[in-house]
mmCIF file of N, CA and C in Angstrom:
data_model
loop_
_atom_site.group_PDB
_atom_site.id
_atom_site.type_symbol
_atom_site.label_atom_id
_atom_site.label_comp_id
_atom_site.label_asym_id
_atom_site.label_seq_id
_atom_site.Cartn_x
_atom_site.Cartn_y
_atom_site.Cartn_z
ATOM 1 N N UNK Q 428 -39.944 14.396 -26.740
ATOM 2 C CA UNK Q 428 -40.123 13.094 -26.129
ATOM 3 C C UNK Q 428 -38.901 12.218 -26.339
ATOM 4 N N UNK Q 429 -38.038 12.605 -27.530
ATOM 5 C CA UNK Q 429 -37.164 11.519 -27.800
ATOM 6 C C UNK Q 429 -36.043 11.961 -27.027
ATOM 7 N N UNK Q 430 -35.783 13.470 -26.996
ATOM 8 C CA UNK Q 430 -34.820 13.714 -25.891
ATOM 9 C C UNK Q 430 -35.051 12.978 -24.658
ATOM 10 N N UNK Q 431 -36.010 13.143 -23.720
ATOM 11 C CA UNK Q 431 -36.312 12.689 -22.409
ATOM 12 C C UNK Q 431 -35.896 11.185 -22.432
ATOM 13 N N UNK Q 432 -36.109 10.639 -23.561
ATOM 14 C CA UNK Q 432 -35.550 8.883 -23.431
ATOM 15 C C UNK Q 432 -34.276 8.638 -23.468
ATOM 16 N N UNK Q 433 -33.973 9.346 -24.375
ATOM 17 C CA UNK Q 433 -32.321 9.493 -24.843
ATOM 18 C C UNK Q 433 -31.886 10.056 -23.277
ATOM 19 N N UNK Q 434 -32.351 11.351 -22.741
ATOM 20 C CA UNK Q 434 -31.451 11.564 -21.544
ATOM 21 C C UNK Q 434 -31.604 10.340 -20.549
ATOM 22 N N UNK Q 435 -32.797 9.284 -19.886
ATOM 23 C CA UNK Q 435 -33.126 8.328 -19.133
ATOM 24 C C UNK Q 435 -32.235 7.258 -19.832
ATOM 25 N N UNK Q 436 -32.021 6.748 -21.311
ATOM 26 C CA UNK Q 436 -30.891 6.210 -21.343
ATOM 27 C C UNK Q 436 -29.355 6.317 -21.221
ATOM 28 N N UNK Q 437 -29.169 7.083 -21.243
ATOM 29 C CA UNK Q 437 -28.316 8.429 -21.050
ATOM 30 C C UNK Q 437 -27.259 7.613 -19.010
ATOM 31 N N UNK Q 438 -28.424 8.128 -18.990
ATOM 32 C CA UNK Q 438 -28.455 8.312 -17.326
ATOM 33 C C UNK Q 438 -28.363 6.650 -16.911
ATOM 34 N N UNK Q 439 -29.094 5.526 -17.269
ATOM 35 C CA UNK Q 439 -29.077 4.591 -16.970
ATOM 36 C C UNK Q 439 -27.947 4.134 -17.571
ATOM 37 N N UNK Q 440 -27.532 4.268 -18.668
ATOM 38 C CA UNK Q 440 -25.735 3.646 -18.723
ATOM 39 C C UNK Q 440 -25.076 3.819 -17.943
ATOM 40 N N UNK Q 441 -24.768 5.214 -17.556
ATOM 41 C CA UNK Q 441 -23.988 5.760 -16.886
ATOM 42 C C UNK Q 441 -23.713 4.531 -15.439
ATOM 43 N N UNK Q 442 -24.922 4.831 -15.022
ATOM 44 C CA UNK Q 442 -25.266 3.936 -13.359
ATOM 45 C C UNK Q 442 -24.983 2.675 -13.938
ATOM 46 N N UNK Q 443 -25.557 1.773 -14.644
ATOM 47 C CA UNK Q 443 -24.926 0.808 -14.485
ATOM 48 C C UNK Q 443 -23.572 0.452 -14.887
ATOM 49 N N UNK Q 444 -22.849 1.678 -15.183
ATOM 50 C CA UNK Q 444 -21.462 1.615 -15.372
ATOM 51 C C UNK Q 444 -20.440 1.709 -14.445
ATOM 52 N N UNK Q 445 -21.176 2.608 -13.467
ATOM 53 C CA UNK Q 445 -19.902 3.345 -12.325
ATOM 54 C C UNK Q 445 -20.576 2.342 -11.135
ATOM 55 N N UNK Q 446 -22.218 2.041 -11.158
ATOM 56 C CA UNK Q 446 -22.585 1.527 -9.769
ATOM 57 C C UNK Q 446 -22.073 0.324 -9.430
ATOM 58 N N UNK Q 447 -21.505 -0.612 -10.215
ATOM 59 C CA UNK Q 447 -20.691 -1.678 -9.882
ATOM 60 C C UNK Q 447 -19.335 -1.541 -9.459
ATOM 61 N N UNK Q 448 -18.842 -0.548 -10.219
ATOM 62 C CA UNK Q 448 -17.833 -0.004 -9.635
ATOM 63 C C UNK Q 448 -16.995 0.584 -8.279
ATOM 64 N N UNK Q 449 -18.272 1.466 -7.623
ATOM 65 C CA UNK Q 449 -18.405 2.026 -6.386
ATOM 66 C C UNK Q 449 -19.026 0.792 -5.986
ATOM 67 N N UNK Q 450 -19.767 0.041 -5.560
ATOM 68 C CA UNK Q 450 -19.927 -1.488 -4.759
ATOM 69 C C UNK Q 450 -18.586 -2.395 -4.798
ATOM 70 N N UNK Q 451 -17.120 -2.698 -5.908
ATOM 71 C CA UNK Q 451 -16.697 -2.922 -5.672
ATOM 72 C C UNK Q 451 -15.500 -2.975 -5.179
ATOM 73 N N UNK Q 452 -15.518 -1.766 -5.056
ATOM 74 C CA UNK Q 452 -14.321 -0.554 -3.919
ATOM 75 C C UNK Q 452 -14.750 -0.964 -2.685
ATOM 76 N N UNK Q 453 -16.003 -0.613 -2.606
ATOM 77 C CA UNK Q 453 -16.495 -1.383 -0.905
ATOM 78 C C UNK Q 453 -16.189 -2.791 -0.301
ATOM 79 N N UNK Q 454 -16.640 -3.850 -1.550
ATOM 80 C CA UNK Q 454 -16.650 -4.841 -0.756
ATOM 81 C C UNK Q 454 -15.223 -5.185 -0.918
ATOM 82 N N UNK Q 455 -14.390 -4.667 -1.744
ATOM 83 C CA UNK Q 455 -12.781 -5.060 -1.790
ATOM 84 C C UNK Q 455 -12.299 -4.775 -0.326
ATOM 85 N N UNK Q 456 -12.643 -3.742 0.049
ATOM 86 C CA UNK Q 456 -11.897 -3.446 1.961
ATOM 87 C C UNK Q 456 -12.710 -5.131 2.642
ATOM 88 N N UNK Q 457 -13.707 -5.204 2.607
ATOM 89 C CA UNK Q 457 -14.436 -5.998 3.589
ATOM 90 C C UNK Q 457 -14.028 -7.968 2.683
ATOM 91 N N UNK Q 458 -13.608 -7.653 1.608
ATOM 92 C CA UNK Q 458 -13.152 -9.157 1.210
ATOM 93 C C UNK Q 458 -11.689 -9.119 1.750
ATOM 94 N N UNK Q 459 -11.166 -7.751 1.959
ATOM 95 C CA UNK Q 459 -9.605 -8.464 2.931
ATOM 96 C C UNK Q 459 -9.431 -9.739 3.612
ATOM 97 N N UNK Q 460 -8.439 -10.317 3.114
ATOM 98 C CA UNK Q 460 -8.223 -11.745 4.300
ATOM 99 C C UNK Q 460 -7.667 -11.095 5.278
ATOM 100 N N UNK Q 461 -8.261 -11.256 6.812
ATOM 101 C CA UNK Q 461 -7.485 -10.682 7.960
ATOM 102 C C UNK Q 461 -7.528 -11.659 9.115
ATOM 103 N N UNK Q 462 -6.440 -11.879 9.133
ATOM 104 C CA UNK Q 462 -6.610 -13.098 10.702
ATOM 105 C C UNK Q 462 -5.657 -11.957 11.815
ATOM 106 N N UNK Q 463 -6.068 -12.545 12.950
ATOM 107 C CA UNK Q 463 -6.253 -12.138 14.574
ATOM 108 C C UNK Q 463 -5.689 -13.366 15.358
ATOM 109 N N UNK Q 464 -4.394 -13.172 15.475
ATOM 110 C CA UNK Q 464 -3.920 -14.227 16.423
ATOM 111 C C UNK Q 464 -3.339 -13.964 17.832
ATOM 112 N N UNK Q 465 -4.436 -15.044 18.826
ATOM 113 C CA UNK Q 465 -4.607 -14.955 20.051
ATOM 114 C C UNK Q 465 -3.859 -15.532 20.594
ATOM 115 N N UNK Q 466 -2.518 -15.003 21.217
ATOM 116 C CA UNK Q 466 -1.365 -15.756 21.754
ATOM 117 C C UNK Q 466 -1.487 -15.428 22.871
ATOM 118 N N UNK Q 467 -1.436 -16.451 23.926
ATOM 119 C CA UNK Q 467 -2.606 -16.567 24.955
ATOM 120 C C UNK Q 467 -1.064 -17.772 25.731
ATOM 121 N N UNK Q 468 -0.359 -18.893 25.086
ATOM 122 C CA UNK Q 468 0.589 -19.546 25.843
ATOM 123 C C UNK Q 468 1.531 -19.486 26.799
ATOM 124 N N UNK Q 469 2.014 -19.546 27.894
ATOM 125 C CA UNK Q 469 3.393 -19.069 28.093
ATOM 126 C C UNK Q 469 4.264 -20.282 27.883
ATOM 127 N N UNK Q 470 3.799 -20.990 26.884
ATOM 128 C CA UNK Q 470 5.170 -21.959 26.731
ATOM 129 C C UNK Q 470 5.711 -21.322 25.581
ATOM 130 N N UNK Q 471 7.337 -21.518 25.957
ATOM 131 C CA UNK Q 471 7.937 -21.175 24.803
ATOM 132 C C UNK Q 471 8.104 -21.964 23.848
ATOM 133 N N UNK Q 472 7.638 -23.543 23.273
ATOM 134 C CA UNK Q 472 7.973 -24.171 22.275
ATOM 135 C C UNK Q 472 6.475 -23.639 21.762
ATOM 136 N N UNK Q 473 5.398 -23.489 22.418
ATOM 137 C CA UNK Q 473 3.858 -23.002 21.567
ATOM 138 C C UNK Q 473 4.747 -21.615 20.718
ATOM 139 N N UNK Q 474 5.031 -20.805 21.522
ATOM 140 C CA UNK Q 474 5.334 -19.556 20.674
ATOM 141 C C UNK Q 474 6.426 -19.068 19.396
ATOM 142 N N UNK Q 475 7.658 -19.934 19.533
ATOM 143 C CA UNK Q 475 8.386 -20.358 18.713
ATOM 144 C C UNK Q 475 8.005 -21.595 17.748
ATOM 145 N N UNK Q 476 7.753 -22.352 18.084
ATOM 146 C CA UNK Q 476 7.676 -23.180 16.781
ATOM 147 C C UNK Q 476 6.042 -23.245 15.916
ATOM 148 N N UNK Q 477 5.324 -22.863 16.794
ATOM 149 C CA UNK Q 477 4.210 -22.546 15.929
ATOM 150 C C UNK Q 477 3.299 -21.246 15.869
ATOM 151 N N UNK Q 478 2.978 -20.879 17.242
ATOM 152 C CA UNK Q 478 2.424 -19.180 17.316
ATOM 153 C C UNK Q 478 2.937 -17.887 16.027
ATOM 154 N N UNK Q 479 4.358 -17.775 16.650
ATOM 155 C CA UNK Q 479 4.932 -16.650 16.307
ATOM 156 C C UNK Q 479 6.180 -16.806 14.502
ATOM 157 N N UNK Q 480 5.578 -18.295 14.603
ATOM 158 C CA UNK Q 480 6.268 -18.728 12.821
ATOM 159 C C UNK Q 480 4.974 -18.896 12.220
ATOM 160 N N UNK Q 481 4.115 -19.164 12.520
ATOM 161 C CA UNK Q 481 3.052 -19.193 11.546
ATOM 162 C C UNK Q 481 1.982 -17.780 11.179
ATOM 163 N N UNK Q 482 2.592 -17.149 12.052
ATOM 164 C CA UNK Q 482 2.246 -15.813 12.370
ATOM 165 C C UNK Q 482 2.289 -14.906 11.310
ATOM 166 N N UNK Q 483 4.441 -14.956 11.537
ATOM 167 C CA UNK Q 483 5.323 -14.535 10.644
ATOM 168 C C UNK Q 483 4.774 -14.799 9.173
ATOM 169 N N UNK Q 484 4.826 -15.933 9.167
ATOM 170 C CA UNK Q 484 4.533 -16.941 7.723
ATOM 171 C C UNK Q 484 3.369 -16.159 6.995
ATOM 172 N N UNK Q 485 2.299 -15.928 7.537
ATOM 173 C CA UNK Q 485 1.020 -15.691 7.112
ATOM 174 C C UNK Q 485 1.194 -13.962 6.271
ATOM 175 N N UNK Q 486 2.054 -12.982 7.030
ATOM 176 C CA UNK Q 486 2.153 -12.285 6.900
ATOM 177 C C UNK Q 486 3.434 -11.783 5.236
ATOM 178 N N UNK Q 487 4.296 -12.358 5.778
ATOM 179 C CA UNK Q 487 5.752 -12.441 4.835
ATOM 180 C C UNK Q 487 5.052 -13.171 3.395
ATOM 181 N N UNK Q 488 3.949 -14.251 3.326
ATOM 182 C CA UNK Q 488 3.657 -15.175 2.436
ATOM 183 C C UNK Q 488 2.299 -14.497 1.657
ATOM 184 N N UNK Q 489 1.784 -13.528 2.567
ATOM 185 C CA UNK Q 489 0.914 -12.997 1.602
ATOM 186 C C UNK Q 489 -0.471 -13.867 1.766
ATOM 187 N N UNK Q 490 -1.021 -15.197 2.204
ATOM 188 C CA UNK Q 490 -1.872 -15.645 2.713
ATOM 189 C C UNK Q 490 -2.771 -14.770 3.475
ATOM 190 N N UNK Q 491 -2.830 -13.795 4.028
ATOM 191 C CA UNK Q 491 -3.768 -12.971 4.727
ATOM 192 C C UNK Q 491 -3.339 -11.921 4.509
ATOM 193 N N UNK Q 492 -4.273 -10.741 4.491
ATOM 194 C CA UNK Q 492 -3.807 -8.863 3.879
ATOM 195 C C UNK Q 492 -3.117 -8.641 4.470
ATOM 196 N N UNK Q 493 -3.717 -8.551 6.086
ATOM 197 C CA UNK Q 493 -3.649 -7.853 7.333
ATOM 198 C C UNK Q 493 -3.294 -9.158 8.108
ATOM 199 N N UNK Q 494 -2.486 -9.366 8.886
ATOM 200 C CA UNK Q 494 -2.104 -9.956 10.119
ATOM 201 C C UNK Q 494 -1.888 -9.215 11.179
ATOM 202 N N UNK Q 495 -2.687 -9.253 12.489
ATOM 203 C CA UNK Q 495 -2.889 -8.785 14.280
ATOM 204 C C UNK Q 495 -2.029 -10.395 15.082
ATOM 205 N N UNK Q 496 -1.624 -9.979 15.536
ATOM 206 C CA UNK Q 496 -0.997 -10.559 16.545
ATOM 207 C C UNK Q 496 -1.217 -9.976 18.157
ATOM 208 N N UNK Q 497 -2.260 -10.637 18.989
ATOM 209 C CA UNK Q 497 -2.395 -10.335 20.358
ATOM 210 C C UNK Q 497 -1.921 -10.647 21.458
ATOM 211 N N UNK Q 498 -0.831 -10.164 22.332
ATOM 212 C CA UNK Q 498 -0.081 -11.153 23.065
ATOM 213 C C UNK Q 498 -1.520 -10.805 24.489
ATOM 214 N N UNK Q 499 -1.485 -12.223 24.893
ATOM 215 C CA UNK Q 499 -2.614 -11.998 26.199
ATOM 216 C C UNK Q 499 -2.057 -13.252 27.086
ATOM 217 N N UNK Q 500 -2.601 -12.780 27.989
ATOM 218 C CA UNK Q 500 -1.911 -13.572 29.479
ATOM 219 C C UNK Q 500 -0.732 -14.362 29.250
ATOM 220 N N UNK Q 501 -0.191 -14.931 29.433
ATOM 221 C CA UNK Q 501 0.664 -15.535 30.172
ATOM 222 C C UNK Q 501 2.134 -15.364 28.831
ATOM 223 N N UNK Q 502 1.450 -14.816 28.128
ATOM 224 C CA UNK Q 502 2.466 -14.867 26.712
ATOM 225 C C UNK Q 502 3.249 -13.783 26.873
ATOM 226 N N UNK Q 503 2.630 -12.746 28.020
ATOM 227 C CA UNK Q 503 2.832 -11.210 28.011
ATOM 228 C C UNK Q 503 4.563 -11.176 28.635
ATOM 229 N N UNK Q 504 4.410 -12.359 29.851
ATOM 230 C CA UNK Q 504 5.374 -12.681 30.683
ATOM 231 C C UNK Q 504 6.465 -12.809 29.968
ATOM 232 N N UNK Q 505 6.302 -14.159 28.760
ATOM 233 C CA UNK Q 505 7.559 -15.002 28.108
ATOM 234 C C UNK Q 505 7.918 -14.136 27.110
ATOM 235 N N UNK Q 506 7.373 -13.437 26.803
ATOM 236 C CA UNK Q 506 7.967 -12.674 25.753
ATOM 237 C C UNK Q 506 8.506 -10.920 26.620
ATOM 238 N N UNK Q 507 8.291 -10.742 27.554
ATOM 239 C CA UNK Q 507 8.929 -9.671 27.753
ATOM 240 C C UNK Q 507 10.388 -10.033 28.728
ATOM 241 N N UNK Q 508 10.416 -11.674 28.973
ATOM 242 C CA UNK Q 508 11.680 -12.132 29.926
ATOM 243 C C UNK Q 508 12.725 -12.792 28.561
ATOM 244 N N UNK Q 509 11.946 -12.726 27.603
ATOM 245 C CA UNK Q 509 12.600 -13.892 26.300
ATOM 246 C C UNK Q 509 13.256 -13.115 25.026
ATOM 247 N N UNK Q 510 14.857 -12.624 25.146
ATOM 248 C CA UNK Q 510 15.501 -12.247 24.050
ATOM 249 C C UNK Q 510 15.090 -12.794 22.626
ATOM 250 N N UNK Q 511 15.079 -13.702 22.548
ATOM 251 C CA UNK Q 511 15.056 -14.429 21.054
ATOM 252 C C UNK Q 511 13.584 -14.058 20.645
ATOM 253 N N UNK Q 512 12.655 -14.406 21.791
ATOM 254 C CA UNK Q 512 11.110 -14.616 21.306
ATOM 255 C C UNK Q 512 10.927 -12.674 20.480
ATOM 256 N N UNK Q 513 11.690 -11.746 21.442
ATOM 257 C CA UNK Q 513 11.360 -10.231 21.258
ATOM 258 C C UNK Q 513 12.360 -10.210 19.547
ATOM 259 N N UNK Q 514 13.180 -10.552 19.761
ATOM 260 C CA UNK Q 514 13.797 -10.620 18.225
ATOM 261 C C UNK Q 514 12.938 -10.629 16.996
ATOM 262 N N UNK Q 515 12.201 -11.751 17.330
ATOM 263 C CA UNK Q 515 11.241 -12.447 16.542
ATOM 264 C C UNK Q 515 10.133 -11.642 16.264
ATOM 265 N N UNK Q 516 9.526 -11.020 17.411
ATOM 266 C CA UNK Q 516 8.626 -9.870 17.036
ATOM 267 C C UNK Q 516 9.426 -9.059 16.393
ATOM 268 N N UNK Q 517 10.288 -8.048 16.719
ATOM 269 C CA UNK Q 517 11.296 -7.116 15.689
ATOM 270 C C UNK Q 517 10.613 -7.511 14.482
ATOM 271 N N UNK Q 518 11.389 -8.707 14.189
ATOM 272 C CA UNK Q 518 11.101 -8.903 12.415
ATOM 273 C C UNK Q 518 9.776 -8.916 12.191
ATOM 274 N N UNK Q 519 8.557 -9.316 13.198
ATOM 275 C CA UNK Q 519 7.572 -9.216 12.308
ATOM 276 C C UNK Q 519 6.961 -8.445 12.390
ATOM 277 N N UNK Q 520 7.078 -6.939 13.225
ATOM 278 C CA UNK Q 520 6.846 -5.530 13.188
ATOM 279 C C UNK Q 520 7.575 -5.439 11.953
ATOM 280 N N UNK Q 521 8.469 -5.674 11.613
ATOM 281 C CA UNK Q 521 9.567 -4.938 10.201
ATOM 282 C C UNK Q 521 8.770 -5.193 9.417
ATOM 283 N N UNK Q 522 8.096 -6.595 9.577
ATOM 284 C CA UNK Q 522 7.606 -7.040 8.087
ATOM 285 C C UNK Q 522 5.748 -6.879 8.210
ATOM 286 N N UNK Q 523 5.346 -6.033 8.683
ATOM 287 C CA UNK Q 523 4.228 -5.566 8.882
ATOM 288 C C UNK Q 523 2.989 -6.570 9.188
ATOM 289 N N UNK Q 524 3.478 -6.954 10.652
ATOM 290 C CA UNK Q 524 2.654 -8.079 11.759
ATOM 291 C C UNK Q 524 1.883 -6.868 12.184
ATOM 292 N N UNK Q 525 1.150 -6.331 12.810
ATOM 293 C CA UNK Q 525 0.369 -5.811 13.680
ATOM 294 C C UNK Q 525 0.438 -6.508 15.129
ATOM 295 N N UNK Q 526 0.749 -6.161 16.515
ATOM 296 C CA UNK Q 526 0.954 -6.668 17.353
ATOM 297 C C UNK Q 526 0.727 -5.776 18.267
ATOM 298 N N UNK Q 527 -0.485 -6.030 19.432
ATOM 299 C CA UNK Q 527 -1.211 -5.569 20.346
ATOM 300 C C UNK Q 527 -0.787 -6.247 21.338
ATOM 301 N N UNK Q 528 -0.768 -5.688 22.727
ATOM 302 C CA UNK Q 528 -1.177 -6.434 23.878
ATOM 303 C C UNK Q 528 -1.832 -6.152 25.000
ATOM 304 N N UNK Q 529 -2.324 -6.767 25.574
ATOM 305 C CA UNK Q 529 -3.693 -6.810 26.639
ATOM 306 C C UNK Q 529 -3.377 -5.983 27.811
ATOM 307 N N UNK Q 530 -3.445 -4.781 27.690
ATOM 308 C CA UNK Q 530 -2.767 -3.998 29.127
ATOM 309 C C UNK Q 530 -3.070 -4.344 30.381
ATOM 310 N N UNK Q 531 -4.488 -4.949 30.605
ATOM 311 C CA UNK Q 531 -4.979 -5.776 32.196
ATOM 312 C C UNK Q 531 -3.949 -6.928 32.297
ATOM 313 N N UNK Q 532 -4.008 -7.592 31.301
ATOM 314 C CA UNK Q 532 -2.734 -9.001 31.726
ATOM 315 C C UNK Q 532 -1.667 -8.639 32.207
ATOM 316 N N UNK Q 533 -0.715 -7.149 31.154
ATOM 317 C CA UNK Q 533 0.615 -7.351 31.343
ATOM 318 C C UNK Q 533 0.850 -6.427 32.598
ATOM 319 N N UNK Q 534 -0.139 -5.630 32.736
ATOM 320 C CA UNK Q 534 -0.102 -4.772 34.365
ATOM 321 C C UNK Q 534 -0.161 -5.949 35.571
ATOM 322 N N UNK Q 535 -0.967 -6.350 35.373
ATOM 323 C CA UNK Q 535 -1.404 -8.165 36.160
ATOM 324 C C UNK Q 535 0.008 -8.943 36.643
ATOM 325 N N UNK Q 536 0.645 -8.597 35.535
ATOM 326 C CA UNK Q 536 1.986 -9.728 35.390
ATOM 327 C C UNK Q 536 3.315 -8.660 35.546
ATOM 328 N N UNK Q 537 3.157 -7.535 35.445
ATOM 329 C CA UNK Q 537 4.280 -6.133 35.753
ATOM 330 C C UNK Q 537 5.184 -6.367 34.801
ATOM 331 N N UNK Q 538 4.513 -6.544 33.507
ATOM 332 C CA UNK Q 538 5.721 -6.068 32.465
ATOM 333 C C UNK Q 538 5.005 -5.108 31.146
ATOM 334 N N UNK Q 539 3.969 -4.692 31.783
ATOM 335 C CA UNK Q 539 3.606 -3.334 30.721
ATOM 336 C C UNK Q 539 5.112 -2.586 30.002
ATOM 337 N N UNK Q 540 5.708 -2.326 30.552
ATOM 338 C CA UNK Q 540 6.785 -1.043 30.101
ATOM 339 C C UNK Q 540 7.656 -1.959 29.066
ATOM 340 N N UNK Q 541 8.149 -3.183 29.863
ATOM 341 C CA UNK Q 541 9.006 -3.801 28.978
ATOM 342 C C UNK Q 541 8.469 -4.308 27.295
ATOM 343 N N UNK Q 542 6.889 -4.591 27.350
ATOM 344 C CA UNK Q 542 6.135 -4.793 26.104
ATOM 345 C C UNK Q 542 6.003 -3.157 25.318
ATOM 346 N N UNK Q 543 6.051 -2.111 26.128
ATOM 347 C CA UNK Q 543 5.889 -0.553 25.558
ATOM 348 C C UNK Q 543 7.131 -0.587 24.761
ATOM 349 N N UNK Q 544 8.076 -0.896 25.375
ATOM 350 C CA UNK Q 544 9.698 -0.861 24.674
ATOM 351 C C UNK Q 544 9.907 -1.722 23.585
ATOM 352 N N UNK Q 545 8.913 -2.548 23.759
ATOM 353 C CA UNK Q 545 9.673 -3.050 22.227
ATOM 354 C C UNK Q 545 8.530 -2.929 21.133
ATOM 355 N N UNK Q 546 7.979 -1.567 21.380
ATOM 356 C CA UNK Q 546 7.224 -1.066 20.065
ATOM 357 C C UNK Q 546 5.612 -1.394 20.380
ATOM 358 N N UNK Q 547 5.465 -2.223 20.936
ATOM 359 C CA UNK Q 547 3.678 -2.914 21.027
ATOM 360 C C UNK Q 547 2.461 -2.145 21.433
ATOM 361 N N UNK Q 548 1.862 -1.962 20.793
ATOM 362 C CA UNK Q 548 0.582 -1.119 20.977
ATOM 363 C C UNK Q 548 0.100 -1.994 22.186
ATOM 364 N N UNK Q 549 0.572 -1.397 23.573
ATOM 365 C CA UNK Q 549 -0.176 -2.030 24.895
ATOM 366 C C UNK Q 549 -1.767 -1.380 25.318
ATOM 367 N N UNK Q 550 -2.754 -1.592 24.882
ATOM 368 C CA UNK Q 550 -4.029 -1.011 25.532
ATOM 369 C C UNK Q 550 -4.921 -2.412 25.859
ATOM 370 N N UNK Q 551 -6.418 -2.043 26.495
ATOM 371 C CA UNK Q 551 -7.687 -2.501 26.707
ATOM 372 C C UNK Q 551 -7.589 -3.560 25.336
ATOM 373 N N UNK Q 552 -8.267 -4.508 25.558
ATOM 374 C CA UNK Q 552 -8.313 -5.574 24.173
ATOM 375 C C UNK Q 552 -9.313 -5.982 23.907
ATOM 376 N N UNK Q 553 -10.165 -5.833 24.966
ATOM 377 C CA UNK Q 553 -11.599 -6.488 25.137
ATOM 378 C C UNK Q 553 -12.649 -5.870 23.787
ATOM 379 N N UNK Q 554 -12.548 -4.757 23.954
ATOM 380 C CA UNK Q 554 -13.184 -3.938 22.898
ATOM 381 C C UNK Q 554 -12.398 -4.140 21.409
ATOM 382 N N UNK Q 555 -11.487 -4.329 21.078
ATOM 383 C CA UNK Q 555 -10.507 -4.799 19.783
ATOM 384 C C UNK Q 555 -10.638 -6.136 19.388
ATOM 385 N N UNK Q 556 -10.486 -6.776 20.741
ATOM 386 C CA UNK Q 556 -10.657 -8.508 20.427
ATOM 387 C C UNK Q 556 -12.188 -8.643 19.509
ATOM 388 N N UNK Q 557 -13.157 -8.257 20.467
ATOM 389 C CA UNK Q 557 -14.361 -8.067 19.896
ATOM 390 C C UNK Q 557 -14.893 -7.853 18.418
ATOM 391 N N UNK Q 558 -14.286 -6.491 18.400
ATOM 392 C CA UNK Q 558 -14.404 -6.035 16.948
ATOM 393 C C UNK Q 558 -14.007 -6.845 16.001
ATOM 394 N N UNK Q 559 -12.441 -7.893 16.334
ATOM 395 C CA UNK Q 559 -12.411 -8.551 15.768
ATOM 396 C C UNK Q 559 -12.900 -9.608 15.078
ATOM 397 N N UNK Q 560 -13.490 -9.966 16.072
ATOM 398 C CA UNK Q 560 -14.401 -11.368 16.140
ATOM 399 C C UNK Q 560 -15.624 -10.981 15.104
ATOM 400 N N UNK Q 561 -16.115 -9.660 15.365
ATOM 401 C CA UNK Q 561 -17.435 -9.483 14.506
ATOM 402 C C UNK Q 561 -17.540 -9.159 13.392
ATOM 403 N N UNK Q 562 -16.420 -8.974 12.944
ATOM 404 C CA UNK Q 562 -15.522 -7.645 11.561
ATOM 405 C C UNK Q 562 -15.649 -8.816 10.261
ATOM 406 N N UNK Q 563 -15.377 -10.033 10.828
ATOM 407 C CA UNK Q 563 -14.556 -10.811 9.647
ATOM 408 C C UNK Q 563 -13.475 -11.140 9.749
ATOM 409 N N UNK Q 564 -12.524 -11.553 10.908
ATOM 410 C CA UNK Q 564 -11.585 -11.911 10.940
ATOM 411 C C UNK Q 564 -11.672 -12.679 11.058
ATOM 412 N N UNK Q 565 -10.232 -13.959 10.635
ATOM 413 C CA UNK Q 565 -9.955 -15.418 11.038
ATOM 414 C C UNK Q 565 -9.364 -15.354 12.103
ATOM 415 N N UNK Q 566 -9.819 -16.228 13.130
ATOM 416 C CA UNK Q 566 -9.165 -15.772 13.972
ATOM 417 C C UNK Q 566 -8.736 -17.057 15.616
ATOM 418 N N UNK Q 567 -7.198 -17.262 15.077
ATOM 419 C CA UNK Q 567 -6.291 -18.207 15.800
ATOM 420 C C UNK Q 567 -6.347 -17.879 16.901
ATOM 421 N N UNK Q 568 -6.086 -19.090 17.885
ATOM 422 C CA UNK Q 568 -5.644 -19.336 19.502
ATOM 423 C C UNK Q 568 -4.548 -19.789 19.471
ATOM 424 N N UNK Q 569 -3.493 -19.700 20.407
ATOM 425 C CA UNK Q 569 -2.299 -20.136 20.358
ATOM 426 C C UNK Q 569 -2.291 -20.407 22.300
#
């Protein structure tokens, strides 16, 4: 009889030793800070002085895990006609931005290829945007 207790205590240390453990492996992925920014402008002072620097910022500064950057409508345009603005992405692909764009817009607007060329995961967004929205992301309009 004293074995059987000894093994049930045994056993119950154990679990409450590792089971907090394995719960907080889990919720560590899902406490990620992750923002989703919806760059949606075609002005170029929205995208330079605040979109695509606060973007940067969030990412380089460590304020959020994960930073997405979505270029959608009209942003698709200014940034595939705009040297400096594509620069600017460069660095924040270097510095690990995540940056998508809306393949219906930029087909819409005929600069799919030129957004393919400078690295950008061009697909469907509708289904990504989404996920985003429901996942836990913070998630900016520009």
């Amino acid at each position: 009889m004293k074995q059987i207790h000894l093994r049930w205590f045994i056993v119950s240390c154990v679990l409450l030793i590792t089971l907090p453990m394995a719960l907080s492996a889990q919720d560590m992925e899902s406490k990620k800070e992750k923002l989703a920014v919806l760059w949606t402008s075609g002005d170029r002072d929205v995208a330079e002085k605040s979109c695509l620097m606060y973007t940067h910022a969030a990412k380089r500064n460590g304020w959020f895990d994960e930073v997405v950057l979505i270029v959608w409508g009209s942003s698709s345009r200014l940034l595939a006609e705009d040297d400096a603005l594509q620069e600017k992405i460069k660095a924040m692909k270097a510095d690990g931005v995540i940056i998508e764009a809306c393949i219906a817009c930029s087909n819409m607007l005929g600069v799919t290829e030129e957004l393919k060329n400078l690295g950008i995961d061009v697909k469907g967004m509708g289904v990504p945007l989404t996920d985003y929205l429901k996942s836990g992301y913070h998630v900016l309009t520009y």
